[in-house]
XYZ file of C-alpha atoms in Angstrom:
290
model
C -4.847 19.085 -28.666
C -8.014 18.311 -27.003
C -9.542 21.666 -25.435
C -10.018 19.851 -21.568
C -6.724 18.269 -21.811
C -4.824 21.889 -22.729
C -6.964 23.260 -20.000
C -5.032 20.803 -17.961
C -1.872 21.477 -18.236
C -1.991 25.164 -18.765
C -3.975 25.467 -15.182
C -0.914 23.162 -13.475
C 1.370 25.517 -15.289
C 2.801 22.630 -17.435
C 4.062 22.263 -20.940
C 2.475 18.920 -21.797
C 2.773 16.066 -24.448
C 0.629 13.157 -24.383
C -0.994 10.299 -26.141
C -3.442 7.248 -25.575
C -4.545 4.744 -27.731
C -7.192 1.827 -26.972
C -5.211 -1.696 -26.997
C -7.978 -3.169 -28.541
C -8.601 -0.809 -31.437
C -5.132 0.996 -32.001
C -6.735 3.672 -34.442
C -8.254 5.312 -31.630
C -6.310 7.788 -29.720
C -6.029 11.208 -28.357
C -3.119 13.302 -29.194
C -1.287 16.319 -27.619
C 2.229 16.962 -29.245
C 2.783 13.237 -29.708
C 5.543 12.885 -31.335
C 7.588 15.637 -29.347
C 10.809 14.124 -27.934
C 11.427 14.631 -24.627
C 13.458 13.730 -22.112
C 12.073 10.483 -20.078
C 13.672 10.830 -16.952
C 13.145 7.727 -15.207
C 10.472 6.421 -17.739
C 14.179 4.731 -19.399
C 13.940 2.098 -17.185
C 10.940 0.568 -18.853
C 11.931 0.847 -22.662
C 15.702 -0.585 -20.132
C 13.849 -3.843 -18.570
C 12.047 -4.292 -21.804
C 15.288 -4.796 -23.615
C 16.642 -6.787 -20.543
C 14.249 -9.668 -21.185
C 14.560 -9.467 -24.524
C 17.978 -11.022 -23.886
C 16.703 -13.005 -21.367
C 14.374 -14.398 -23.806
C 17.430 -14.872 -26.312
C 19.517 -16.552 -23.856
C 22.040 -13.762 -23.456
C 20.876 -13.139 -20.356
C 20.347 -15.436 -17.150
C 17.889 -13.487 -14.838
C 18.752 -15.565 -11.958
C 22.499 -15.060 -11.795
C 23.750 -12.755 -8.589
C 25.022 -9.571 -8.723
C 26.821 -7.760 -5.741
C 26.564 -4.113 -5.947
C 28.958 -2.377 -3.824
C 27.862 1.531 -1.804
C 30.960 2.521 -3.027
C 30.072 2.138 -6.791
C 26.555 2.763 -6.591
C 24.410 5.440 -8.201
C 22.541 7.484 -5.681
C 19.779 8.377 -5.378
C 16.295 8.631 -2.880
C 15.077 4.768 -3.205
C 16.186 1.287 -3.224
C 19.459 -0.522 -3.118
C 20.726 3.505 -3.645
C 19.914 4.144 0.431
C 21.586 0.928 1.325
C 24.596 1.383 3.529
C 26.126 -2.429 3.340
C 27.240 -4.415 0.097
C 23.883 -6.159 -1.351
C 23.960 -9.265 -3.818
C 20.277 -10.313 -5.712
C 19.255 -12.049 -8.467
C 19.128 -9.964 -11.777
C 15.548 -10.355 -12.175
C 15.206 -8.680 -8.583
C 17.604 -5.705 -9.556
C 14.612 -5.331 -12.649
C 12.049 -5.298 -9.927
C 13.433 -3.231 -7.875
C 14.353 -0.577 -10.589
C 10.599 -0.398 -11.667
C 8.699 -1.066 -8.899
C 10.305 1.838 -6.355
C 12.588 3.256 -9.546
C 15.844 2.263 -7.645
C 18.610 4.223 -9.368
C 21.606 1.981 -8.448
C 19.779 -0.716 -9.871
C 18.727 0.490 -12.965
C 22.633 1.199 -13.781
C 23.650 -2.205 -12.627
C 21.535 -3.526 -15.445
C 22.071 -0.555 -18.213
C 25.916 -1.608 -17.722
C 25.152 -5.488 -18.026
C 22.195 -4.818 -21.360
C 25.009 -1.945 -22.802
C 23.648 1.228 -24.574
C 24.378 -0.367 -27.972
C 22.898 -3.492 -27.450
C 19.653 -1.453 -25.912
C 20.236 0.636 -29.226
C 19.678 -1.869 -31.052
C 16.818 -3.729 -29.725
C 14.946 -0.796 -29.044
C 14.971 -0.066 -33.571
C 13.850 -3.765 -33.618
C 10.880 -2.804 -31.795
C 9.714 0.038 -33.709
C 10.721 3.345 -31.922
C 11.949 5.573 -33.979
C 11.847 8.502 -31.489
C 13.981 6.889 -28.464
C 17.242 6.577 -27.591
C 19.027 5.703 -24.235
C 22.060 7.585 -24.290
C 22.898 7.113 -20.203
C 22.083 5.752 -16.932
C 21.013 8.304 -14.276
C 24.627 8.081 -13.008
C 25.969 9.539 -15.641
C 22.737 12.193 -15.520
C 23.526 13.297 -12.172
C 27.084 14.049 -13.425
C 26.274 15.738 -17.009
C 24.253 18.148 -14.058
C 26.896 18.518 -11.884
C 29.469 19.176 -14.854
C 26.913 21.904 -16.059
C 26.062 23.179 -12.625
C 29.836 23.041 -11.754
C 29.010 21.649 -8.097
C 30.938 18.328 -7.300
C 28.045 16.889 -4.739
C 25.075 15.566 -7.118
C 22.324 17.088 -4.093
C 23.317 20.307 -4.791
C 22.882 19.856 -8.418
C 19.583 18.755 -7.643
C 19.046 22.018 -5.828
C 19.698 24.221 -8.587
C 17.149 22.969 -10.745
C 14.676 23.341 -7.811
C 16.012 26.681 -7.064
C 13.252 29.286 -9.015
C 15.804 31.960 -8.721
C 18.373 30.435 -10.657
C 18.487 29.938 -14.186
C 18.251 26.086 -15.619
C 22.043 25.123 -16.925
C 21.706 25.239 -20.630
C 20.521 22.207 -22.343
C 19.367 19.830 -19.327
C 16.037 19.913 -20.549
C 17.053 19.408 -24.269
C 16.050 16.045 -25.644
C 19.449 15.441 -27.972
C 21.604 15.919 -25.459
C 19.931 12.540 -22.484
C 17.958 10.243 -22.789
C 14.615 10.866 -24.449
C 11.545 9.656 -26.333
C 7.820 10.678 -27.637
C 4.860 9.619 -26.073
C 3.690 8.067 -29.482
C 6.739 5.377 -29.092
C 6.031 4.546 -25.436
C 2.228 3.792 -25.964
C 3.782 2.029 -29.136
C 5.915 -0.215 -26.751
C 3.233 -0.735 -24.055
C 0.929 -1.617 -26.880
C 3.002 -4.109 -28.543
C 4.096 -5.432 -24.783
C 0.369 -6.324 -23.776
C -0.498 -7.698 -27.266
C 2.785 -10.152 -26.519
C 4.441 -9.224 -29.722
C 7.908 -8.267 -28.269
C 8.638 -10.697 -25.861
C 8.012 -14.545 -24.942
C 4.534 -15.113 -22.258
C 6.720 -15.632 -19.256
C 8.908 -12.553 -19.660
C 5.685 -10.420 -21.162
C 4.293 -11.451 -17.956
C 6.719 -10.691 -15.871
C 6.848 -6.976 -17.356
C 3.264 -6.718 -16.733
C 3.530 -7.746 -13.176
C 6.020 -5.633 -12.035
C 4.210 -2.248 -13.608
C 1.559 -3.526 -11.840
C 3.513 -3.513 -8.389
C 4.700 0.290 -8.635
C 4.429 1.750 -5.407
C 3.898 5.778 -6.713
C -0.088 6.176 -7.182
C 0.199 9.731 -7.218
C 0.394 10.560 -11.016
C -1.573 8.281 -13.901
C -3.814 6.257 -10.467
C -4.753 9.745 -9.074
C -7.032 10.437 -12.205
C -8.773 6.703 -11.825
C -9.622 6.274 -8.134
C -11.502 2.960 -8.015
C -10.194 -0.100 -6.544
C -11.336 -1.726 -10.050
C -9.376 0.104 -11.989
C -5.713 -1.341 -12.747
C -2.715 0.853 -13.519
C 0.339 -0.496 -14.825
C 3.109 2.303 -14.830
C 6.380 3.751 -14.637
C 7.078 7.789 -13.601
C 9.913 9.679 -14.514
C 11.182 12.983 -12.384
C 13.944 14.922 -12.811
C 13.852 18.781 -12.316
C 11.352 20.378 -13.227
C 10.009 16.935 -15.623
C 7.115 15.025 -14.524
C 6.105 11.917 -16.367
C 4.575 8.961 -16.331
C 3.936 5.837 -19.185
C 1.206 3.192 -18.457
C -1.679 0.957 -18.844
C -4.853 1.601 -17.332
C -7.443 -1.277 -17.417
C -11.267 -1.071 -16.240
C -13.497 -2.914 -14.855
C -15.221 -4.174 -18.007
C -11.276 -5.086 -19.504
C -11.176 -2.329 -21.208
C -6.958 -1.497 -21.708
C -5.723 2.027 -22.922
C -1.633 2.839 -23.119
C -1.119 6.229 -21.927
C 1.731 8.247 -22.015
C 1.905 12.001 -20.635
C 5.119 14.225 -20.289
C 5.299 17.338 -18.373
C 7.506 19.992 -18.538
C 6.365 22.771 -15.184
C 7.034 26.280 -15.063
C 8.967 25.892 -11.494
C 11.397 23.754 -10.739
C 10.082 22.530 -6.607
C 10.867 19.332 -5.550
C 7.450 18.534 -4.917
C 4.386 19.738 -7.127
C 1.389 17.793 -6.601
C -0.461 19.946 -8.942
C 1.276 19.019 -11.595
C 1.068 15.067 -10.138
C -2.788 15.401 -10.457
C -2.516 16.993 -13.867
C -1.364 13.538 -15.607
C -3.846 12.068 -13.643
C -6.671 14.162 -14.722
C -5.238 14.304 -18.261
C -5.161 10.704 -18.537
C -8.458 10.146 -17.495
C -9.908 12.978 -20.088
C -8.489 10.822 -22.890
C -9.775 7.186 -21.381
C -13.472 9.216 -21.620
C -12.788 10.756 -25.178
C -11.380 6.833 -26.080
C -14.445 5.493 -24.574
């Protein structure tokens, strides 16, 4: 691991993995504990939409049929269709905006349940990783946490894990046991995405754009604070996991795939140092790239 990146993470109080990698000369990259599997949080949705235009591309899929998602049946959670009160019917292709652009929860399941984990299996092998697996939505997250916590009200789950007098439940934060992948295989996937090897031009573009219209600036953008500078991303958060996967291009069209995982010492719902830490990271290894 580079000596400024460890720096890093150890000052933010962070166990970190990252790597980056230049889209136009893939044998350059920095490396910190790469190939560790962790859990992605909500970075699933991306390897999720990935695979959902895959079948669009295949036909499987029609992105522009409706789906009604009922509050009833909904996942929770703090953004998107999850806060809505009435009964809300979009377009598929919407639900896939929605889920990456403000990381809507309810959403994300919607599709997971229409793609299926064996089908996403599947496509993700056929596009190389070898280190990630989907295994659930956040749905069925939140309850795995409430079954360990043994609280029936998925908040107060929640609050254990941000509770630094508690002890974590045993195995949330273990990679075999959710939803998890390397850093290595999500700079793999953005790579492959942006070089339009996965997916036909309209849906690569479409992947691009939404990443592009994330609304959270406050991880991978905080290290890059230039209007010229473009960040295509996708966090993750759950306990006391901070992540996010992306692209970040410069001015000049320079591209780099990034992907940095953080595990922190405390389990608070908000940590900005840590936020700024995969920020500042990030932008260490676009210098070392450059």
């Amino acid at each position: 691991m580079n000596a400024r990146i460890r720096a890093v993470f150890e000052d933010a109080g962070v166990r970190g993995w990252l790597h980056a990698v230049a889209l136009d000369s893939p044998e350059s990259t920095v490396e910190a504990d790469a190939d560790g599997v962790v859990p992605m949080a909500s970075v699933y949705k991306l390897p999720l939409l990935v695979g959902f235009c895959r079948l669009v591309d295949l036909g499987e899929i029609d992105p522009r049929a409706a789906l009604t998602l009922d509050p009833s049946a909904r996942t929770a959670g703090p953004t998107g269709l999850s806060t809505f009160a009435d009964p809300v019917t979009l377009a598929l292709r919407d639900l896939a905006v929605s889920m990456m652009t403000v990381s809507d929860n309810a959403a994300a399941d919607a599709l997971l349940d229409l793609v299926g984990l064996r089908r996403l299996a599947e496509l993700l092998e056929s596009f190389g990783l070898r280190r990630t697996w989907v295994r659930r939505g956040t749905g069925a997250n939140l309850r795995d946490l409430q079954r360990r916590t043994g609280l029936d009200d998925p908040d107060a789950a929640l609050a254990v894990l941000a509770d630094n007098d508690q002890t974590d439940p045993t195995g949330v934060y273990e990679a075999a046991n959710g939803s998890a992948s390397s850093p290595r295989d999500m700079t793999l996937l953005l790579r492959r995405l942006w070089a339009g090897e996965l997916l036909s031009t309209e849906q690569t573009e479409f992947v691009k754009a939404t990443m592009h219209r994330q609304v959270f600036q406050h991880r991978l953008a905080s290290g890059f604070p230039h209007d010229g500078v473009r960040v295509a991303g996708k966090t993750g958060t759950f306990g006391a996991l901070r992540h996010e996967v992306g692209v970040v291009t410069l001015p000049g069209g320079d591209a780099f795939a990034i992907a940095v995982y953080t595990l922190a010492a405390r389990g608070d719902f908000r940590q900005p140092r840590v936020d700024t830490a995969i920020g500042e990271a990030a932008r260490i290894a676009v210098d070392l790239l450059r």
